[in-house]
PDB file of C-alpha atoms in Angstrom:
ATOM      1  CA  ASP A   1     -31.530  -9.895  -2.178  1.00  0.00           C
ATOM      2  CA  THR A   2     -29.157 -12.148   0.560  1.00  0.00           C
ATOM      3  CA  GLY A   3     -25.781  -9.812   0.753  1.00  0.00           C
ATOM      4  CA  VAL A   4     -22.723 -10.588   3.103  1.00  0.00           C
ATOM      5  CA  SER A   5     -24.298 -10.808   6.512  1.00  0.00           C
ATOM      6  CA  GLN A   6     -22.279  -9.853   9.699  1.00  0.00           C
ATOM      7  CA  ASP A   7     -23.149 -10.440  13.396  1.00  0.00           C
ATOM      8  CA  PRO A   8     -22.793  -8.753  15.838  1.00  0.00           C
ATOM      9  CA  ARG A   9     -22.793  -5.350  14.276  1.00  0.00           C
ATOM     10  CA  HIS A  10     -21.274  -3.648  17.342  1.00  0.00           C
ATOM     11  CA  LYS A  11     -19.331  -5.016  20.123  1.00  0.00           C
ATOM     12  CA  ILE A  12     -18.136  -3.412  23.380  1.00  0.00           C
ATOM     13  CA  THR A  13     -15.308  -5.775  25.251  1.00  0.00           C
ATOM     14  CA  LYS A  14     -13.117  -5.051  28.017  1.00  0.00           C
ATOM     15  CA  ARG A  15      -9.303  -5.354  26.997  1.00  0.00           C
ATOM     16  CA  GLY A  16      -8.241  -8.901  27.748  1.00  0.00           C
ATOM     17  CA  GLN A  17     -11.456 -10.431  26.702  1.00  0.00           C
ATOM     18  CA  ASN A  18     -12.079 -12.721  23.633  1.00  0.00           C
ATOM     19  CA  VAL A  19     -14.413 -11.894  20.810  1.00  0.00           C
ATOM     20  CA  THR A  20     -15.700 -13.729  17.494  1.00  0.00           C
ATOM     21  CA  PHE A  21     -17.351 -12.141  14.661  1.00  0.00           C
ATOM     22  CA  ARG A  22     -19.405 -14.367  12.119  1.00  0.00           C
ATOM     23  CA  CYS A  23     -19.737 -13.707   8.510  1.00  0.00           C
ATOM     24  CA  ASP A  24     -22.190 -15.469   6.141  1.00  0.00           C
ATOM     25  CA  PRO A  25     -21.447 -14.691   2.754  1.00  0.00           C
ATOM     26  CA  ILE A  26     -23.481 -14.658  -0.409  1.00  0.00           C
ATOM     27  CA  SER A  27     -24.903 -17.790  -1.067  1.00  0.00           C
ATOM     28  CA  GLU A  28     -22.474 -20.211  -3.425  1.00  0.00           C
ATOM     29  CA  HIS A  29     -19.791 -17.467  -3.130  1.00  0.00           C
ATOM     30  CA  ASN A  30     -16.463 -19.896  -2.977  1.00  0.00           C
ATOM     31  CA  ARG A  31     -14.233 -16.857  -1.685  1.00  0.00           C
ATOM     32  CA  LEU A  32     -14.751 -14.894   1.678  1.00  0.00           C
ATOM     33  CA  TYR A  33     -12.522 -12.201   2.697  1.00  0.00           C
ATOM     34  CA  TRP A  34     -11.957 -10.531   5.832  1.00  0.00           C
ATOM     35  CA  TYR A  35     -10.823  -6.679   6.344  1.00  0.00           C
ATOM     36  CA  ARG A  36     -10.023  -4.351   9.045  1.00  0.00           C
ATOM     37  CA  GLN A  37     -10.805  -0.543   8.807  1.00  0.00           C
ATOM     38  CA  THR A  38      -9.841   1.815  11.238  1.00  0.00           C
ATOM     39  CA  LEU A  39     -10.841   5.590  11.229  1.00  0.00           C
ATOM     40  CA  GLY A  40      -9.673   7.902   8.411  1.00  0.00           C
ATOM     41  CA  GLN A  41      -8.201   4.567   6.873  1.00  0.00           C
ATOM     42  CA  GLY A  42      -9.141   2.384   3.723  1.00  0.00           C
ATOM     43  CA  PRO A  43     -10.150  -1.129   4.602  1.00  0.00           C
ATOM     44  CA  GLU A  44      -7.109  -3.285   5.080  1.00  0.00           C
ATOM     45  CA  PHE A  45      -6.777  -6.985   3.906  1.00  0.00           C
ATOM     46  CA  LEU A  46      -6.666  -9.720   7.020  1.00  0.00           C
ATOM     47  CA  THR A  47      -7.016 -13.136   5.139  1.00  0.00           C
ATOM     48  CA  TYR A  48      -8.944 -14.941   2.719  1.00  0.00           C
ATOM     49  CA  PHE A  49     -10.623 -18.431   2.082  1.00  0.00           C
ATOM     50  CA  GLN A  50     -11.105 -20.497  -0.986  1.00  0.00           C
ATOM     51  CA  ASN A  51     -13.986 -22.817   0.493  1.00  0.00           C
ATOM     52  CA  GLU A  52     -12.657 -24.232   3.820  1.00  0.00           C
ATOM     53  CA  ALA A  53      -8.987 -23.416   2.963  1.00  0.00           C
ATOM     54  CA  GLN A  54      -7.396 -19.960   4.317  1.00  0.00           C
ATOM     55  CA  LEU A  55      -5.076 -19.261   1.402  1.00  0.00           C
ATOM     56  CA  GLU A  56      -3.430 -16.118   2.459  1.00  0.00           C
ATOM     57  CA  LYS A  57      -2.961 -14.239   5.696  1.00  0.00           C
ATOM     58  CA  SER A  58      -1.415 -10.981   6.288  1.00  0.00           C
ATOM     59  CA  ARG A  59       0.882  -9.925   8.692  1.00  0.00           C
ATOM     60  CA  LEU A  60      -1.550  -7.514  10.116  1.00  0.00           C
ATOM     61  CA  LEU A  61      -3.216 -11.317  11.363  1.00  0.00           C
ATOM     62  CA  SER A  62      -1.665 -11.159  14.679  1.00  0.00           C
ATOM     63  CA  ASP A  63      -1.336 -14.865  16.605  1.00  0.00           C
ATOM     64  CA  ARG A  64      -4.183 -13.261  18.590  1.00  0.00           C
ATOM     65  CA  PHE A  65      -6.303 -13.521  15.678  1.00  0.00           C
ATOM     66  CA  SER A  66      -7.614 -16.671  14.047  1.00  0.00           C
ATOM     67  CA  ALA A  67     -10.161 -17.019  11.170  1.00  0.00           C
ATOM     68  CA  GLU A  68     -11.734 -20.452  10.059  1.00  0.00           C
ATOM     69  CA  ARG A  69     -14.563 -21.593   7.831  1.00  0.00           C
ATOM     70  CA  PRO A  70     -15.324 -25.083   8.552  1.00  0.00           C
ATOM     71  CA  LYS A  71     -17.690 -26.250   6.179  1.00  0.00           C
ATOM     72  CA  GLY A  72     -16.714 -23.544   3.329  1.00  0.00           C
ATOM     73  CA  SER A  73     -20.106 -21.476   4.135  1.00  0.00           C
ATOM     74  CA  PHE A  74     -19.890 -19.026   7.162  1.00  0.00           C
ATOM     75  CA  SER A  75     -16.800 -18.104   8.687  1.00  0.00           C
ATOM     76  CA  THR A  76     -15.905 -16.880  12.164  1.00  0.00           C
ATOM     77  CA  LEU A  77     -13.001 -14.105  13.329  1.00  0.00           C
ATOM     78  CA  GLU A  78     -11.703 -14.671  16.784  1.00  0.00           C
ATOM     79  CA  ILE A  79      -9.769 -12.180  18.604  1.00  0.00           C
ATOM     80  CA  GLN A  80      -8.185 -13.220  21.820  1.00  0.00           C
ATOM     81  CA  ARG A  81      -6.753 -11.196  24.692  1.00  0.00           C
ATOM     82  CA  THR A  82      -8.182  -8.047  23.046  1.00  0.00           C
ATOM     83  CA  GLU A  83      -6.046  -4.866  23.200  1.00  0.00           C
ATOM     84  CA  GLN A  84      -7.305  -1.248  22.433  1.00  0.00           C
ATOM     85  CA  GLY A  85      -5.566  -0.834  19.506  1.00  0.00           C
ATOM     86  CA  ASP A  86      -7.946  -3.769  17.839  1.00  0.00           C
ATOM     87  CA  SER A  87     -10.887  -1.310  18.326  1.00  0.00           C
ATOM     88  CA  ALA A  88     -11.972  -0.940  14.436  1.00  0.00           C
ATOM     89  CA  MET A  89     -14.837  -1.979  12.105  1.00  0.00           C
ATOM     90  CA  TYR A  90     -13.970  -5.738  10.771  1.00  0.00           C
ATOM     91  CA  LEU A  91     -15.394  -6.009   7.598  1.00  0.00           C
ATOM     92  CA  CYS A  92     -16.413  -9.627   5.805  1.00  0.00           C
ATOM     93  CA  ALA A  93     -16.500  -9.773   2.074  1.00  0.00           C
ATOM     94  CA  SER A  94     -17.329 -12.660  -0.378  1.00  0.00           C
ATOM     95  CA  SER A  95     -16.864 -13.627  -4.426  1.00  0.00           C
ATOM     96  CA  PRO A  96     -17.724 -16.164  -6.658  1.00  0.00           C
ATOM     97  CA  GLY A  97     -14.042 -17.178  -7.238  1.00  0.00           C
ATOM     98  CA  HIS A  98     -14.449 -18.041 -10.510  1.00  0.00           C
ATOM     99  CA  ARG A  99     -13.818 -16.634 -14.170  1.00  0.00           C
ATOM    100  CA  ILE A 100     -17.210 -17.529 -15.751  1.00  0.00           C
ATOM    101  CA  SER A 101     -19.517 -15.719 -12.947  1.00  0.00           C
ATOM    102  CA  GLY A 102     -16.607 -13.066 -12.442  1.00  0.00           C
ATOM    103  CA  ASN A 103     -14.825 -12.133  -9.155  1.00  0.00           C
ATOM    104  CA  THR A 104     -16.351  -9.089  -7.905  1.00  0.00           C
ATOM    105  CA  ILE A 105     -15.697  -8.631  -4.356  1.00  0.00           C
ATOM    106  CA  TYR A 106     -18.914  -7.573  -2.349  1.00  0.00           C
ATOM    107  CA  PHE A 107     -18.658  -6.539   1.397  1.00  0.00           C
ATOM    108  CA  GLY A 108     -20.988  -6.594   4.097  1.00  0.00           C
ATOM    109  CA  GLU A 109     -21.843  -3.966   6.616  1.00  0.00           C
ATOM    110  CA  GLY A 110     -19.160  -4.792   8.960  1.00  0.00           C
ATOM    111  CA  SER A 111     -18.836  -5.172  12.734  1.00  0.00           C
ATOM    112  CA  TRP A 112     -17.910  -2.598  14.886  1.00  0.00           C
ATOM    113  CA  LEU A 113     -15.242  -3.547  17.771  1.00  0.00           C
ATOM    114  CA  THR A 114     -14.625  -1.202  20.661  1.00  0.00           C
ATOM    115  CA  VAL A 115     -12.026  -2.400  23.274  1.00  0.00           C
ATOM    116  CA  VAL A 116     -12.257  -0.140  26.450  1.00  0.00           C
TER     117      VAL A 116
ATOM    118  CA  ASP B   1       0.448  -0.849  -1.638  1.00  0.00           C
ATOM    119  CA  ALA B   2      -2.236   0.746  -3.282  1.00  0.00           C
ATOM    120  CA  LYS B   3      -1.060   1.077  -7.085  1.00  0.00           C
ATOM    121  CA  THR B   4      -3.306   4.024  -7.511  1.00  0.00           C
ATOM    122  CA  THR B   5      -3.447   7.957  -6.798  1.00  0.00           C
ATOM    123  CA  GLN B   6      -6.288   9.680  -6.228  1.00  0.00           C
ATOM    124  CA  PRO B   7      -7.227  13.160  -5.175  1.00  0.00           C
ATOM    125  CA  PRO B   8      -7.910  13.443  -1.450  1.00  0.00           C
ATOM    126  CA  SER B   9     -11.327  15.513  -1.622  1.00  0.00           C
ATOM    127  CA  MET B  10     -13.658  17.115  -4.176  1.00  0.00           C
ATOM    128  CA  ASP B  11     -16.952  18.600  -3.966  1.00  0.00           C
ATOM    129  CA  CYS B  12     -19.742  18.477  -6.535  1.00  0.00           C
ATOM    130  CA  ALA B  13     -23.086  20.064  -6.662  1.00  0.00           C
ATOM    131  CA  GLU B  14     -26.296  18.287  -6.591  1.00  0.00           C
ATOM    132  CA  GLY B  15     -27.692  17.344  -9.910  1.00  0.00           C
ATOM    133  CA  ARG B  16     -24.546  18.196 -11.536  1.00  0.00           C
ATOM    134  CA  ALA B  17     -21.717  15.052 -13.001  1.00  0.00           C
ATOM    135  CA  ALA B  18     -19.091  13.922 -10.486  1.00  0.00           C
ATOM    136  CA  ASN B  19     -16.041  13.254 -12.375  1.00  0.00           C
ATOM    137  CA  LEU B  20     -13.302  11.453 -10.256  1.00  0.00           C
ATOM    138  CA  PRO B  21     -10.157  10.872 -11.359  1.00  0.00           C
ATOM    139  CA  CYS B  22      -7.707   8.252 -10.696  1.00  0.00           C
ATOM    140  CA  ASN B  23      -4.177   7.360 -11.489  1.00  0.00           C
ATOM    141  CA  HIS B  24      -2.501   3.796 -12.047  1.00  0.00           C
ATOM    142  CA  SER B  25       0.567   4.536 -14.250  1.00  0.00           C
ATOM    143  CA  THR B  26       2.079   1.271 -13.426  1.00  0.00           C
ATOM    144  CA  ILE B  27      -0.934  -0.813 -14.290  1.00  0.00           C
ATOM    145  CA  SER B  28      -0.363  -4.238 -16.003  1.00  0.00           C
ATOM    146  CA  GLY B  29      -2.113  -5.649 -18.887  1.00  0.00           C
ATOM    147  CA  ASN B  30      -4.300  -8.292 -16.964  1.00  0.00           C
ATOM    148  CA  GLU B  31      -5.305  -5.870 -14.390  1.00  0.00           C
ATOM    149  CA  TYR B  32      -8.545  -4.513 -13.851  1.00  0.00           C
ATOM    150  CA  VAL B  33      -9.391  -1.011 -12.380  1.00  0.00           C
ATOM    151  CA  TYR B  34     -12.045  -1.369 -10.028  1.00  0.00           C
ATOM    152  CA  TRP B  35     -14.393   1.323  -8.007  1.00  0.00           C
ATOM    153  CA  TYR B  36     -15.815   1.250  -4.705  1.00  0.00           C
ATOM    154  CA  ARG B  37     -17.468   3.872  -2.848  1.00  0.00           C
ATOM    155  CA  GLN B  38     -18.122   3.956   1.290  1.00  0.00           C
ATOM    156  CA  ILE B  39     -20.917   5.893   2.667  1.00  0.00           C
ATOM    157  CA  HIS B  40     -19.928   6.757   6.339  1.00  0.00           C
ATOM    158  CA  SER B  41     -19.999   3.818   8.692  1.00  0.00           C
ATOM    159  CA  GLN B  42     -21.149   1.101   6.115  1.00  0.00           C
ATOM    160  CA  GLY B  43     -19.481  -1.521   4.006  1.00  0.00           C
ATOM    161  CA  PRO B  44     -17.473  -0.753   0.902  1.00  0.00           C
ATOM    162  CA  GLN B  45     -20.041  -0.913  -2.167  1.00  0.00           C
ATOM    163  CA  TYR B  46     -19.223  -2.161  -5.252  1.00  0.00           C
ATOM    164  CA  ILE B  47     -19.507   0.380  -8.284  1.00  0.00           C
ATOM    165  CA  ILE B  48     -17.897  -0.685 -11.398  1.00  0.00           C
ATOM    166  CA  HIS B  49     -14.922  -2.394 -13.119  1.00  0.00           C
ATOM    167  CA  GLY B  50     -13.288  -2.306 -16.495  1.00  0.00           C
ATOM    168  CA  LEU B  51     -10.392  -3.664 -18.441  1.00  0.00           C
ATOM    169  CA  LYS B  52      -9.561  -1.506 -21.327  1.00  0.00           C
ATOM    170  CA  ASN B  53     -13.011  -0.522 -22.840  1.00  0.00           C
ATOM    171  CA  ASN B  54     -15.296   2.007 -21.175  1.00  0.00           C
ATOM    172  CA  GLU B  55     -18.382   0.925 -19.008  1.00  0.00           C
ATOM    173  CA  THR B  56     -21.474   1.992 -18.001  1.00  0.00           C
ATOM    174  CA  ASN B  57     -24.124   0.551 -15.233  1.00  0.00           C
ATOM    175  CA  GLU B  58     -26.877   1.926 -13.574  1.00  0.00           C
ATOM    176  CA  MET B  59     -24.786   3.576 -11.060  1.00  0.00           C
ATOM    177  CA  ALA B  60     -22.150   4.947 -13.143  1.00  0.00           C
ATOM    178  CA  SER B  61     -19.576   4.869 -16.266  1.00  0.00           C
ATOM    179  CA  LEU B  62     -16.006   4.532 -16.041  1.00  0.00           C
ATOM    180  CA  ILE B  63     -13.887   6.164 -18.834  1.00  0.00           C
ATOM    181  CA  ILE B  64     -10.435   4.302 -19.184  1.00  0.00           C
ATOM    182  CA  THR B  65      -7.903   6.036 -21.485  1.00  0.00           C
ATOM    183  CA  GLU B  66      -6.156   4.561 -23.867  1.00  0.00           C
ATOM    184  CA  ASP B  67      -2.671   3.650 -22.516  1.00  0.00           C
ATOM    185  CA  ARG B  68      -4.867   2.751 -19.418  1.00  0.00           C
ATOM    186  CA  LYS B  69      -2.598   4.803 -17.074  1.00  0.00           C
ATOM    187  CA  SER B  70      -5.475   6.811 -15.686  1.00  0.00           C
ATOM    188  CA  SER B  71      -9.295   6.302 -15.474  1.00  0.00           C
ATOM    189  CA  THR B  72     -12.648   8.731 -14.566  1.00  0.00           C
ATOM    190  CA  LEU B  73     -15.608   7.594 -12.566  1.00  0.00           C
ATOM    191  CA  ILE B  74     -18.688   9.547 -13.943  1.00  0.00           C
ATOM    192  CA  LEU B  75     -21.726   9.922 -11.503  1.00  0.00           C
ATOM    193  CA  PRO B  76     -23.954  11.610 -14.090  1.00  0.00           C
ATOM    194  CA  HIS B  77     -26.315  13.158 -11.717  1.00  0.00           C
ATOM    195  CA  ALA B  78     -24.925  13.629  -8.159  1.00  0.00           C
ATOM    196  CA  THR B  79     -27.161  13.328  -5.578  1.00  0.00           C
ATOM    197  CA  LEU B  80     -26.654  14.052  -1.750  1.00  0.00           C
ATOM    198  CA  ARG B  81     -26.520  10.227  -1.109  1.00  0.00           C
ATOM    199  CA  ASP B  82     -23.579   9.979  -3.319  1.00  0.00           C
ATOM    200  CA  THR B  83     -21.596  11.653  -0.603  1.00  0.00           C
ATOM    201  CA  ALA B  84     -18.814   8.895   0.127  1.00  0.00           C
ATOM    202  CA  VAL B  85     -15.591   8.048   0.175  1.00  0.00           C
ATOM    203  CA  TYR B  86     -14.571   6.562  -3.462  1.00  0.00           C
ATOM    204  CA  TYR B  87     -12.133   3.963  -3.990  1.00  0.00           C
ATOM    205  CA  CYS B  88     -10.077   3.099  -7.417  1.00  0.00           C
ATOM    206  CA  ILE B  89      -8.436  -0.009  -7.159  1.00  0.00           C
ATOM    207  CA  VAL B  90      -6.030  -1.955  -9.444  1.00  0.00           C
ATOM    208  CA  ARG B  91      -6.642  -5.737  -9.540  1.00  0.00           C
ATOM    209  CA  GLU B  92      -6.037  -8.688 -11.283  1.00  0.00           C
ATOM    210  CA  ASN B  93      -9.099 -10.489 -11.913  1.00  0.00           C
ATOM    211  CA  PRO B  94      -9.507 -13.077 -10.847  1.00  0.00           C
ATOM    212  CA  GLY B  95      -7.753 -14.049  -7.504  1.00  0.00           C
ATOM    213  CA  GLU B  96      -6.526 -11.018  -6.181  1.00  0.00           C
ATOM    214  CA  LYS B  97      -7.511  -9.342  -2.767  1.00  0.00           C
ATOM    215  CA  LEU B  98      -8.251  -5.676  -3.215  1.00  0.00           C
ATOM    216  CA  THR B  99      -5.884  -3.179  -1.969  1.00  0.00           C
ATOM    217  CA  PHE B 100      -7.448   0.057  -0.762  1.00  0.00           C
ATOM    218  CA  GLY B 101      -5.702   3.351  -0.598  1.00  0.00           C
ATOM    219  CA  THR B 102      -7.663   6.315   0.865  1.00  0.00           C
ATOM    220  CA  GLY B 103      -9.607   7.166  -1.823  1.00  0.00           C
ATOM    221  CA  THR B 104     -11.381  10.516  -2.703  1.00  0.00           C
ATOM    222  CA  ARG B 105     -13.944  11.922  -0.058  1.00  0.00           C
ATOM    223  CA  LEU B 106     -16.352  13.354  -2.295  1.00  0.00           C
ATOM    224  CA  THR B 107     -19.102  15.820  -0.938  1.00  0.00           C
ATOM    225  CA  ILE B 108     -22.291  16.528  -2.981  1.00  0.00           C
ATOM    226  CA  ILE B 109     -23.510  20.257  -2.044  1.00  0.00           C
ATOM    227  CA  PRO B 110     -27.049  21.134  -2.247  1.00  0.00           C
TER     228      PRO B 110
END
């Protein structure tokens, strides 16, 4: 079973450095979502794609954050000039995106970021 | 903002049925009730969803009241591996993102 895959699973970086996370969704899933989760809180929506189009961005997604899904398959989330407040788990999720197959969203295991 | 209200925590004895309540008094006619759970340090896991009728799958049962203002997730024979945070989410299907609240932390006691 090929679920949503995220890489790396853990990243420790120094403040001010750039980091990039990769997400491979479930095959043939059109929609791809990014969430962020800090300790003790539920996941918070960041952005989502329908194929290669980025359709919605949360106000949480500051200008230091950029997400891409260039060919409508895998996606990357880049954080520039990291700050300690960026320390969190970054979750990727995907869904079929159409009524016939349903639209249940499935999550990956997350990428943990620690900014020191 | 999350459209649901859940108790912050619950305990359940191993082997017993765990009943997790959720209030969603402002749910609209085209919104589904979804349940996810999150085991420590892992991504959220889909459990079940429903619109009006009760639903059952291999993981759980979902009971939705007739007025749809509340629901209950039932884990019929809880095991220690069911210890997790359980999220009840109201969502229009398809299309909308999931908006998580703080969920219910369920602890299964040996």
